[in-house]
Tab-separated table of C-alpha atoms and ligand atoms in Angstrom:
chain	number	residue	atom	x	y	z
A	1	UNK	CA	11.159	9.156	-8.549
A	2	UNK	CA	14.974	8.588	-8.729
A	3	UNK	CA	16.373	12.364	-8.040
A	4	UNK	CA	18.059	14.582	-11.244
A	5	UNK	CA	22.006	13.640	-11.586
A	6	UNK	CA	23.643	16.994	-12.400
A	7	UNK	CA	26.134	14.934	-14.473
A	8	UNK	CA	23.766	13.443	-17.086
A	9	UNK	CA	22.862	17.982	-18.334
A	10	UNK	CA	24.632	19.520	-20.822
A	11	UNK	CA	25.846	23.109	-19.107
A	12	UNK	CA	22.763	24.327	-21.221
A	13	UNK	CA	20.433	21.785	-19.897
A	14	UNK	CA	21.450	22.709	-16.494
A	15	UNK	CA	21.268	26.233	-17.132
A	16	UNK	CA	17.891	25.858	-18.793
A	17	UNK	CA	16.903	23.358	-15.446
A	18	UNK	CA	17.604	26.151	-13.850
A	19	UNK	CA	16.013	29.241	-15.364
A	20	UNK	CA	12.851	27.006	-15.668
A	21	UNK	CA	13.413	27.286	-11.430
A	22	UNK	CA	13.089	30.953	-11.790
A	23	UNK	CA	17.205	30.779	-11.362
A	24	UNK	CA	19.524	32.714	-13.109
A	25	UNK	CA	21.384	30.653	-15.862
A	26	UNK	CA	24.983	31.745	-14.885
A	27	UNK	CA	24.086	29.818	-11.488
A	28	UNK	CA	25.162	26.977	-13.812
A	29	UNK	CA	29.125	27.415	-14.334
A	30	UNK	CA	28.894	28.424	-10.524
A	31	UNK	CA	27.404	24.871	-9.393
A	32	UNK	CA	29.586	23.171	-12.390
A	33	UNK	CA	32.942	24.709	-11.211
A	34	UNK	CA	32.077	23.077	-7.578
A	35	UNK	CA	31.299	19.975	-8.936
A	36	UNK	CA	35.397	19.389	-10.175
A	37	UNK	CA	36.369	21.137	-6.709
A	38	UNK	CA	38.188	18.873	-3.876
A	39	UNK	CA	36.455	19.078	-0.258
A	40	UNK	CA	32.588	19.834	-1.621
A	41	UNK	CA	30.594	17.369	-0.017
A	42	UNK	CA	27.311	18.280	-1.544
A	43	UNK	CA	25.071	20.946	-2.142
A	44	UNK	CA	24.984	22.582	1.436
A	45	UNK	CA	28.511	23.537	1.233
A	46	UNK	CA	28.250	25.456	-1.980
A	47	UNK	CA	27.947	28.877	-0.120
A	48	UNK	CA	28.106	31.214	-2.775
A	49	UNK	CA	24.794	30.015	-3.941
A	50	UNK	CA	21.844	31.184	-2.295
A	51	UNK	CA	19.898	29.257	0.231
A	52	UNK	CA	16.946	28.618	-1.163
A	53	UNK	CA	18.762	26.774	-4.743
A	54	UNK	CA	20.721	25.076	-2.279
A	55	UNK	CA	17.799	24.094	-0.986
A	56	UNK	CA	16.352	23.270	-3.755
A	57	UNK	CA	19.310	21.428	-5.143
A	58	UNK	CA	18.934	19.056	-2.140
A	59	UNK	CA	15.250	18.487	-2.228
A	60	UNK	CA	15.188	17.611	-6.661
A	61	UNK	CA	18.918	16.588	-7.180
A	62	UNK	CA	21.481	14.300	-6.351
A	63	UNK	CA	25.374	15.786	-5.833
A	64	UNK	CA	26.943	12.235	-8.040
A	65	UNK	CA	25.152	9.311	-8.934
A	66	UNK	CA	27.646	7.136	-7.502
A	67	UNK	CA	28.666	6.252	-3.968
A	68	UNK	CA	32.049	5.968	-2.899
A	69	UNK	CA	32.858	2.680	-0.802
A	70	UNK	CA	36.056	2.164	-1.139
A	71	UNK	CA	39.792	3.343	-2.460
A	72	UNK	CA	42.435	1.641	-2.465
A	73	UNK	CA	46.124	3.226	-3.617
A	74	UNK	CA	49.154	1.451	-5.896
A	75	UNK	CA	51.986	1.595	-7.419
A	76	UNK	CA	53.314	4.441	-4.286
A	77	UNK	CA	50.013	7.028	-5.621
A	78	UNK	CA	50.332	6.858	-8.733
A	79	UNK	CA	47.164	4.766	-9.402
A	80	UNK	CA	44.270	4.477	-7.316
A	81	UNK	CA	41.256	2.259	-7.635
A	82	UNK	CA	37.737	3.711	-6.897
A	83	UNK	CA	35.517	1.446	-5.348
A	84	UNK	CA	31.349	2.605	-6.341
A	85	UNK	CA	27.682	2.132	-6.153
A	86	UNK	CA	25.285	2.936	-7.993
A	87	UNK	CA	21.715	4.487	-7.359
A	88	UNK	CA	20.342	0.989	-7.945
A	89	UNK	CA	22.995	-0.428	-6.037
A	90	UNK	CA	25.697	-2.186	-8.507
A	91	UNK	CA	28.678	-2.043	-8.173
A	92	UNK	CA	31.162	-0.451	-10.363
A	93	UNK	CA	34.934	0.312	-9.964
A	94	UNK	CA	37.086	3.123	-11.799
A	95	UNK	CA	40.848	3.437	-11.838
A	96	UNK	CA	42.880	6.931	-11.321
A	97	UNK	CA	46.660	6.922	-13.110
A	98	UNK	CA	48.812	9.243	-12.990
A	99	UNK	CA	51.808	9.700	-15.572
A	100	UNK	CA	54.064	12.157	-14.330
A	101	UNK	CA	55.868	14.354	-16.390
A	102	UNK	CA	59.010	13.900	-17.637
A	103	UNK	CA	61.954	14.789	-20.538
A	104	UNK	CA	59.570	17.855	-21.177
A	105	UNK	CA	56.991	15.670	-21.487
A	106	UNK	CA	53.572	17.162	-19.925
A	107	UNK	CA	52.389	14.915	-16.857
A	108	UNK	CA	48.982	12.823	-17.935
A	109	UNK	CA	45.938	12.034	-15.609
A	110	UNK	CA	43.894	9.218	-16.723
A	111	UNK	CA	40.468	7.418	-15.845
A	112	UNK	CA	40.082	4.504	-16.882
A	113	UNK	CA	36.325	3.922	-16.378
A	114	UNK	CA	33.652	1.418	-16.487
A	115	UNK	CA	30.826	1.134	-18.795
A	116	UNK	CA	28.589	-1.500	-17.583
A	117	UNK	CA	28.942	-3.275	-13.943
A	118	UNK	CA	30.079	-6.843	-14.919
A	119	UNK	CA	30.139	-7.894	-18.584
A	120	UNK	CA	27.709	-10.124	-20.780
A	121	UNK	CA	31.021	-10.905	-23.091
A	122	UNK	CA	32.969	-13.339	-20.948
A	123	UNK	CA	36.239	-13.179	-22.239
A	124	UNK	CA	38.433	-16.595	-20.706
A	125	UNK	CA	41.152	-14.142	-19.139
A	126	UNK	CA	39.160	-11.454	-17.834
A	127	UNK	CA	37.482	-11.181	-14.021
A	128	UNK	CA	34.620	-8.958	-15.113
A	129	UNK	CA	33.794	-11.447	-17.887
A	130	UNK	CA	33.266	-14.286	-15.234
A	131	UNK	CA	30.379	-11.739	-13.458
A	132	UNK	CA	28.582	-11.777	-16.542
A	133	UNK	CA	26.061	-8.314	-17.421
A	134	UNK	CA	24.777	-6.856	-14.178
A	135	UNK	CA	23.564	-3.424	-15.458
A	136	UNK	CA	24.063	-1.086	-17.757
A	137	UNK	CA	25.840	2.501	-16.505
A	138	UNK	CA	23.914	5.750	-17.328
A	139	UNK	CA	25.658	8.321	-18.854
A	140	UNK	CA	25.702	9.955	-15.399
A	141	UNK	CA	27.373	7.542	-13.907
A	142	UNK	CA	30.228	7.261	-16.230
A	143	UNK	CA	30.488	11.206	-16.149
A	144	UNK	CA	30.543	10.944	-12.526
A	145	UNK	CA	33.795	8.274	-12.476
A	146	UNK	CA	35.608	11.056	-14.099
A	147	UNK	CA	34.216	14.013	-11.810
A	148	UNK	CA	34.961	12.315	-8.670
A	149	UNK	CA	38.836	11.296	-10.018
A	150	UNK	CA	38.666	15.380	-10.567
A	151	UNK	CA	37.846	15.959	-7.205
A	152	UNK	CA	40.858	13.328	-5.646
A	153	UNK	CA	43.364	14.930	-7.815
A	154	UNK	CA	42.728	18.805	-7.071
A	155	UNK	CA	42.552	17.769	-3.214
A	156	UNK	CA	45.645	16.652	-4.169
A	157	UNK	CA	46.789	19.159	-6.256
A	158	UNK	CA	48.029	17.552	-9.512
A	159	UNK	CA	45.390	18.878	-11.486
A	160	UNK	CA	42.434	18.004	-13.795
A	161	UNK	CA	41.490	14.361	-15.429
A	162	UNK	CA	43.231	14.809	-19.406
A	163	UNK	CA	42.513	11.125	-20.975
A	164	UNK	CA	39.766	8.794	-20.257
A	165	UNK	CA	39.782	5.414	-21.384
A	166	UNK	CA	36.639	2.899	-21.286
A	167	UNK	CA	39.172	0.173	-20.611
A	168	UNK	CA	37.184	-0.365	-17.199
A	169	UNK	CA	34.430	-3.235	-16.179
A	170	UNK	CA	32.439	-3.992	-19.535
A	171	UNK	CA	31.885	-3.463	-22.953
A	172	UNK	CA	30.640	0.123	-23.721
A	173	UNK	CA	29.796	-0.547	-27.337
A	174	UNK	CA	26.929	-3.149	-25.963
A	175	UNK	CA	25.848	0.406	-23.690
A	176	UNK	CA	26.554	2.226	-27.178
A	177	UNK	CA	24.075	5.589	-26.295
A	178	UNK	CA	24.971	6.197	-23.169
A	179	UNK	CA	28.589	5.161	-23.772
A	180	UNK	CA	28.391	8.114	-26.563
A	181	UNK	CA	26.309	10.557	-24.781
A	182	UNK	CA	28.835	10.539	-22.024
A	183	UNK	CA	31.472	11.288	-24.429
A	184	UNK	CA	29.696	14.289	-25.342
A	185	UNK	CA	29.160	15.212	-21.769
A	186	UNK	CA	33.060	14.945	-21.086
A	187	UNK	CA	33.539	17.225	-23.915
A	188	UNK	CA	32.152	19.456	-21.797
A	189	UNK	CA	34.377	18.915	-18.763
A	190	UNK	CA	37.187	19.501	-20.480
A	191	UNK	CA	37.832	16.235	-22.026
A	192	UNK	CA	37.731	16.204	-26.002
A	193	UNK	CA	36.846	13.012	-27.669
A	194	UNK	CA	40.522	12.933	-29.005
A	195	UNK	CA	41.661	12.494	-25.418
A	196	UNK	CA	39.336	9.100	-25.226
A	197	UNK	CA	40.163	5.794	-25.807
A	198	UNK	CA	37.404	2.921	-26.098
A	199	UNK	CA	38.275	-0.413	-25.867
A	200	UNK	CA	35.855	-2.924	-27.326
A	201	UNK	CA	36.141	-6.485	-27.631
A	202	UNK	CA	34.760	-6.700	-31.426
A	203	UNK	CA	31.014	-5.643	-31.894
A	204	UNK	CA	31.290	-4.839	-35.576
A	205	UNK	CA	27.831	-2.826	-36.227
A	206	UNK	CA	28.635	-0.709	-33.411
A	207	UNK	CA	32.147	0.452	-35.013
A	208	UNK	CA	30.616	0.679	-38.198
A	209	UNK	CA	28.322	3.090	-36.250
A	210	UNK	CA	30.678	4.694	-34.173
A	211	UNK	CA	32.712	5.184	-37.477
A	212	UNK	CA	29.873	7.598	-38.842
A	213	UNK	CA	29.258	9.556	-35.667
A	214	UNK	CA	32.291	11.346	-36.499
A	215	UNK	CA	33.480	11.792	-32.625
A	216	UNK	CA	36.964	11.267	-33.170
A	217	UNK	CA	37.261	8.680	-30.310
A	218	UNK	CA	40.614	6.818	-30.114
A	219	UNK	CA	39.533	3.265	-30.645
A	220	UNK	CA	41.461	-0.090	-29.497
A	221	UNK	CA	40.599	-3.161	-30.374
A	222	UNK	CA	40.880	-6.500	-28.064
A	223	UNK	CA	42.140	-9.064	-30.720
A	224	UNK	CA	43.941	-11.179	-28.681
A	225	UNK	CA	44.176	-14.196	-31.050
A	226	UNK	CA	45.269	-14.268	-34.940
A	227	UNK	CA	43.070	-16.867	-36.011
A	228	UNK	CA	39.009	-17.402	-35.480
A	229	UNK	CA	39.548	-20.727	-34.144
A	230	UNK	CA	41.450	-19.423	-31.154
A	231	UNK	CA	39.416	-16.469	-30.846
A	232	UNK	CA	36.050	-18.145	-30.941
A	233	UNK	CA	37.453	-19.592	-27.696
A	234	UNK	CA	39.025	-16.777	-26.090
A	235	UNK	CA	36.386	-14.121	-26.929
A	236	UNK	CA	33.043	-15.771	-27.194
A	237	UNK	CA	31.350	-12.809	-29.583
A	238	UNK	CA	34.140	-13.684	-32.108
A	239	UNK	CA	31.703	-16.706	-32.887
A	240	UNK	CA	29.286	-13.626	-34.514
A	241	UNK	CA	32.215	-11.002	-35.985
A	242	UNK	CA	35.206	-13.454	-36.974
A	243	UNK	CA	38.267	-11.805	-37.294
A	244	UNK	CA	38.407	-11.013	-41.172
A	245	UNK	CA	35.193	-8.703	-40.303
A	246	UNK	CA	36.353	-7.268	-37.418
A	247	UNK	CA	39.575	-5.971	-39.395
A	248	UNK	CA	37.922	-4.477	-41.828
A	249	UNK	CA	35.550	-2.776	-39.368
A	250	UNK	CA	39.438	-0.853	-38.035
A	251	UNK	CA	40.468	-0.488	-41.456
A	252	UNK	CA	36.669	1.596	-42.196
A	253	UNK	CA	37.006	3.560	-38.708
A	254	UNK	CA	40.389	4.682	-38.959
A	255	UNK	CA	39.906	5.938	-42.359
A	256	UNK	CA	36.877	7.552	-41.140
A	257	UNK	CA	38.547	8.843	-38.032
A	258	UNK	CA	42.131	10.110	-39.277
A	259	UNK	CA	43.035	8.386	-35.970
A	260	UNK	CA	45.053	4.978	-36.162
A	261	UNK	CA	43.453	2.211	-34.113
A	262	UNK	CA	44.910	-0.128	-31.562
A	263	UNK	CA	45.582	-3.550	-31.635
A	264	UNK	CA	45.253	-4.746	-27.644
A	265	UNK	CA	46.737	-8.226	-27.584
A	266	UNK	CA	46.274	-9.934	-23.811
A	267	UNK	CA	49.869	-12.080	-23.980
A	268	UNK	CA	48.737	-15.773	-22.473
A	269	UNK	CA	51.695	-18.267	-21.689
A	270	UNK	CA	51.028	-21.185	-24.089
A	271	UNK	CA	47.926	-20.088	-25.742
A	272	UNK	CA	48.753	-17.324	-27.827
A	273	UNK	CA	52.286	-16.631	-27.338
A	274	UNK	CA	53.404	-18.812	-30.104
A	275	UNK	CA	55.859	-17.279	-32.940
A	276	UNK	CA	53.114	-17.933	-35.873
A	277	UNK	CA	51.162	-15.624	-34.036
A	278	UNK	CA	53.512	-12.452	-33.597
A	279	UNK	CA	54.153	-12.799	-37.033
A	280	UNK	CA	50.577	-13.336	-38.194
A	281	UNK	CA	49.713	-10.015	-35.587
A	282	UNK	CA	52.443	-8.145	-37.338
A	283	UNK	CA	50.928	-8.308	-40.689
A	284	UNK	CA	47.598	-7.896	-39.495
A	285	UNK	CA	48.769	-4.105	-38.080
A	286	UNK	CA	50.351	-3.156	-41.075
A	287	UNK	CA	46.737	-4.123	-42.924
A	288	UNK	CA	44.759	-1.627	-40.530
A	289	UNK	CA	47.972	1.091	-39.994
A	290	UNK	CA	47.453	0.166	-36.544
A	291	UNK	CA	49.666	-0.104	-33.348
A	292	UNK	CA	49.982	-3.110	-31.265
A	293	UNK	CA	49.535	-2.991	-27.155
A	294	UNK	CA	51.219	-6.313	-26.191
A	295	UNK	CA	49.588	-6.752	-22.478
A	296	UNK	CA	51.321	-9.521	-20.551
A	297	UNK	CA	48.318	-11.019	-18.634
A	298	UNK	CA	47.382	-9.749	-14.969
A	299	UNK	CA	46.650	-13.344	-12.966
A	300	UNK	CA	43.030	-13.236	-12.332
A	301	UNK	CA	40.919	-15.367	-9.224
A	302	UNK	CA	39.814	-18.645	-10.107
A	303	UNK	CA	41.891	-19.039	-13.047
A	304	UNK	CA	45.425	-20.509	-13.778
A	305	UNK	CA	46.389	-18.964	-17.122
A	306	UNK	CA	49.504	-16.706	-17.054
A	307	UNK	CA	51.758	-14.591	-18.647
A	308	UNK	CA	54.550	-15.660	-20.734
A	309	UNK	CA	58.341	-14.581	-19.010
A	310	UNK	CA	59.307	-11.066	-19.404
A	311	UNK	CA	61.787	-12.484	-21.908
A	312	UNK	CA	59.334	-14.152	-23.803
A	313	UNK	CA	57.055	-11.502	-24.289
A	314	UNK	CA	59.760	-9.652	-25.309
A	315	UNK	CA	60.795	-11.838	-28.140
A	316	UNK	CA	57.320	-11.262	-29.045
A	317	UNK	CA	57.298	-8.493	-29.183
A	318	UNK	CA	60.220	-8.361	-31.140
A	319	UNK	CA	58.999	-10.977	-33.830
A	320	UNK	CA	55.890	-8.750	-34.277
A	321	UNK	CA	58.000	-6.061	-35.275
A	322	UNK	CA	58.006	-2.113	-34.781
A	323	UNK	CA	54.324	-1.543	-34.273
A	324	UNK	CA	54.296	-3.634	-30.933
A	325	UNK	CA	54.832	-1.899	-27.695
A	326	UNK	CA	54.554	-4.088	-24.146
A	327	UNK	CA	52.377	-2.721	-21.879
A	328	UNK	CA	52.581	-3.452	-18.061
A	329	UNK	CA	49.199	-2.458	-16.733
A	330	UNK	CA	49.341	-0.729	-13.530
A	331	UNK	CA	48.211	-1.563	-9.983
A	332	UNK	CA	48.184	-4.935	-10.506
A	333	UNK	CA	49.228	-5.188	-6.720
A	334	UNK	CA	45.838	-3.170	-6.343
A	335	UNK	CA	43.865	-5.507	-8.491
A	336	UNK	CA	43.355	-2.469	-10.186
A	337	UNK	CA	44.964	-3.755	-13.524
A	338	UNK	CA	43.458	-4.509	-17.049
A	339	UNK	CA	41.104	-7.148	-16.991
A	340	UNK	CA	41.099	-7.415	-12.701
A	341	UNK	CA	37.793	-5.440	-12.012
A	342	UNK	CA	35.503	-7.296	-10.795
A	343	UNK	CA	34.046	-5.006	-7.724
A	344	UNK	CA	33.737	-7.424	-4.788
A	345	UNK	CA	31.015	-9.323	-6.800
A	346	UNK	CA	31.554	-13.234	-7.119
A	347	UNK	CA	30.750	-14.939	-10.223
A	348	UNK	CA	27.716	-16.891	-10.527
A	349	UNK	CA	29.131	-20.549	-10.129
A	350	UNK	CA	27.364	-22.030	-13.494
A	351	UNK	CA	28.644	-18.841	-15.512
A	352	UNK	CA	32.095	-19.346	-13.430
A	353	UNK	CA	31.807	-23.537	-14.655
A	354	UNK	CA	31.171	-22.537	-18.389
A	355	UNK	CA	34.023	-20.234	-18.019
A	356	UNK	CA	36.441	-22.638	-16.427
A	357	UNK	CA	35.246	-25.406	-19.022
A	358	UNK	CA	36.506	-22.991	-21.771
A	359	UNK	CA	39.688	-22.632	-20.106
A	360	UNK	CA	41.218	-25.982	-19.388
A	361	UNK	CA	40.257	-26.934	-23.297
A	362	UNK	CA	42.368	-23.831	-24.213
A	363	UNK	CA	44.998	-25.182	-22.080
A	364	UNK	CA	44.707	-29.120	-23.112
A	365	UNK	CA	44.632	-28.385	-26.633
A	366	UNK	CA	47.633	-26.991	-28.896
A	367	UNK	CA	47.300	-23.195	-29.383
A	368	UNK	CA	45.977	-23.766	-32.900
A	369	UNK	CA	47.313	-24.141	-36.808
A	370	UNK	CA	50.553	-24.342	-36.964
A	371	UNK	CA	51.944	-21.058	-38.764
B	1	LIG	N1	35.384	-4.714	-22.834
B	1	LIG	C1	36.351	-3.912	-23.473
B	1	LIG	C2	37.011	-2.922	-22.553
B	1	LIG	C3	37.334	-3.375	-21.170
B	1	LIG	S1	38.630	-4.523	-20.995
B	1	LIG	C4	37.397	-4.787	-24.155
B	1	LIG	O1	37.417	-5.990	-23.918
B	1	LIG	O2	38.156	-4.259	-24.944
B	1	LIG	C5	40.101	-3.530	-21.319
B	1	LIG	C6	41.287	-4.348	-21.795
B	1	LIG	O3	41.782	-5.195	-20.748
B	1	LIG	C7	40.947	-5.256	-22.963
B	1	LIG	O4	41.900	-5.187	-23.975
B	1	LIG	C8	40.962	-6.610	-22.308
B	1	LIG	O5	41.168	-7.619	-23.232
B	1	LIG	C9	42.090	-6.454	-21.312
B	1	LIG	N2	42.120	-7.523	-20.298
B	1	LIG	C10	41.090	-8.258	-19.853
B	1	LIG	N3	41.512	-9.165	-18.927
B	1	LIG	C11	42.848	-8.988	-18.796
B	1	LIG	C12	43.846	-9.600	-17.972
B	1	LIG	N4	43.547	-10.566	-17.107
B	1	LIG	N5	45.135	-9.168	-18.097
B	1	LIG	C13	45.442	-8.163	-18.955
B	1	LIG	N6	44.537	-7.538	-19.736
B	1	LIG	C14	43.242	-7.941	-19.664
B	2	LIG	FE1	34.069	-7.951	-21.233
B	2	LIG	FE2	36.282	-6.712	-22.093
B	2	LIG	FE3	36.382	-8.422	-20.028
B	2	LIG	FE4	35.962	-9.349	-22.478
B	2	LIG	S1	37.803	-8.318	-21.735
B	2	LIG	S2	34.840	-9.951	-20.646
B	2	LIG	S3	34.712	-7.749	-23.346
B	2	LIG	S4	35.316	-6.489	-20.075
């Protein structure tokens, strides 16, 4: 029997765990507030709770469902990459950033976490993609990314997680209930669904879904290419939700939401960088009211497509027009960057052939239709 992970109770479910344990309920916010705390090592230390819950605590329950193996700091502290394992033993990573404050501004802390070790989508650009789908994450052990980022930053003293953003390893709309159940768990930690951003690469059901949950999620969507033909290629599920579809699947959730949605555009020297396309990307922002995030692409292993020059992407910017904003991701020194995660698993060499395949066509052929 795999052992209870405090993380995936509601404080009532915990508090109802524990009156079931002939334990007063208020024992919950006590063994809550030590799960955000920096230093706590596990149950043993919590010494304000009596010995025999400790006890007990040790004997039916696990502290986090994740292992840390490894972290590894960037841009001088700012971000940090969390290296972890899972119960079952996958392997996962998370990424800490911190924005400080500034011009009155209030300072951010964000996790960016993952949803799934690996990813089933295989996106050209992206190192998770070339894994393909280990596992699906448990609400736990998303929940946990953000508690243990907690626990870094008040032994640090900068203060609690504020954002999150499902921007890590995966695609949490193909892990839709747990992706959702940990949003409601977060809620809980201090983190209201307004302060969450999830990233998908396009499942439209699942934002049609999402849409009527009514959580008020921030959602971004991966576009990356202004016409199905280049898409198809780029990101393979386009093939099932073409572009038109997808669109109006923003249009229905940001009506829904009140929130505007995010166009994330991964900027690939001659492949999508073309002037056709900014203006094309322009026009389809205006039609969803959405924002564009122009991400100049983060090199990856195994693969030679770049980034356009900082002066091309910003001319691209710039033919897109006001709604675009370029976006350095951080900790790219780190490999902690936008579409880097890959944990220190290698891709499976026929997935990683496929993959490659699909690559030097993108780069042997023109980018598409002219404008
Ligand atoms: N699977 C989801 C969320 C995780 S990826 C999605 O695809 O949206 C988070 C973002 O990083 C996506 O916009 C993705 O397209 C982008 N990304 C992937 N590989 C990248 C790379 N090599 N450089 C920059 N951004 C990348
Ligand atoms: Fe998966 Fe997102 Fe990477 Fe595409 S970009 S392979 S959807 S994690």
């Amino acid at each position: 029997m795999t052992a209870l992970a405090l993380s995936s109770l509601s404080r009532e479910e915990l508090r109802r765990w524990l009156e079931g344990r002939g334990h007063p309920a208020y024992r919950a916010d006590q063994i809550r507030r030590h799960l955000l705390r920096a230093g706590e090592g596990g149950f043993a230390s919590m010494s304000d709770l009596p010995l025999q819950l400790r006890t007990e605590l040790e004997e039916s329950a696990v502290w986090s469902s994740l292992e840390v193996l490894a972290a590894t700091i960037a841009d001088r502290g700012l971000t940090e990459k969390l290296l972890l394992r899972t119960e079952a033993g996958h392997e996962v990573e998370a990424v800490m950033i911190t924005h400080p404050a500034w011009d009155g501004s209030r300072g951010r802390r964000t996790v960016c976490v993952s949803s799934q070790a690996g990813c089933a989508i295989g996106c050209v650009f992206c190192a998770t993609g070339r894994l393909g789908l280990r596992a699906n994450l448990t609400a736990a052990e998303i929940v946990d990314q953000v508690l243990e980022a907690a626990r870094r930053w008040d032994a640090a003293s900068v203060g609690r997680p504020t954002n999150v953003v499902l921007m890590g390893m995966g695609e949490p709309l193909q892990n839709y209930h747990q992706v959702v159940l940990a949003i409601h768990l977060l809620h809980e930690w201090g983190i209201s669904p307004r302060q969450v951003v999830l990233s998908t690469s396009g499942l439209v059901p699942e934002i049609l879904r999402l849409a009527e949950e009514g959580l008020g999620v921030r959602l971004a969507i991966s576009l990356h290419a202004t016409h199905d033909e280049l898409r198809d290629r780029l990101v393979p599920i386009n093939r099932r939700f073409p572009i038109a579809s997808l669109l109006d699947a923003a249009r229905k959730y940001s009506a829904a939401s009140g929130r505007r949605v995010t166009l994330e555009y991964v900027l690939i020297r001659g492949v999508n960088d073309d002037p056709g396309a900014a203006r094309r990307l322009g026009q389809m922002a205006a039609s969803v009211h959405g924002h564009v995030n122009l991400i100049p692409m983060n090199p990856i292993p195994g693969s030679d497509l770049r980034a356009p020059s900082a002066a091309a992407c910003r001319d691209f910017a710039a033919l897109v027009g006001p709604r675009a904003t370029i976006r350095h991701s951080r900790g790219d020194r780190a490999t902690a960057a936008c579409g880097q995660l890959r944990a220190s698993l290698t891709p499976e060499p026929r997935r990683q052939e496929r993959i490659l395949a699909r690559e030097l066509a993108l780069v042997e052929s023109p980018s598409g239709p002219p404008a």
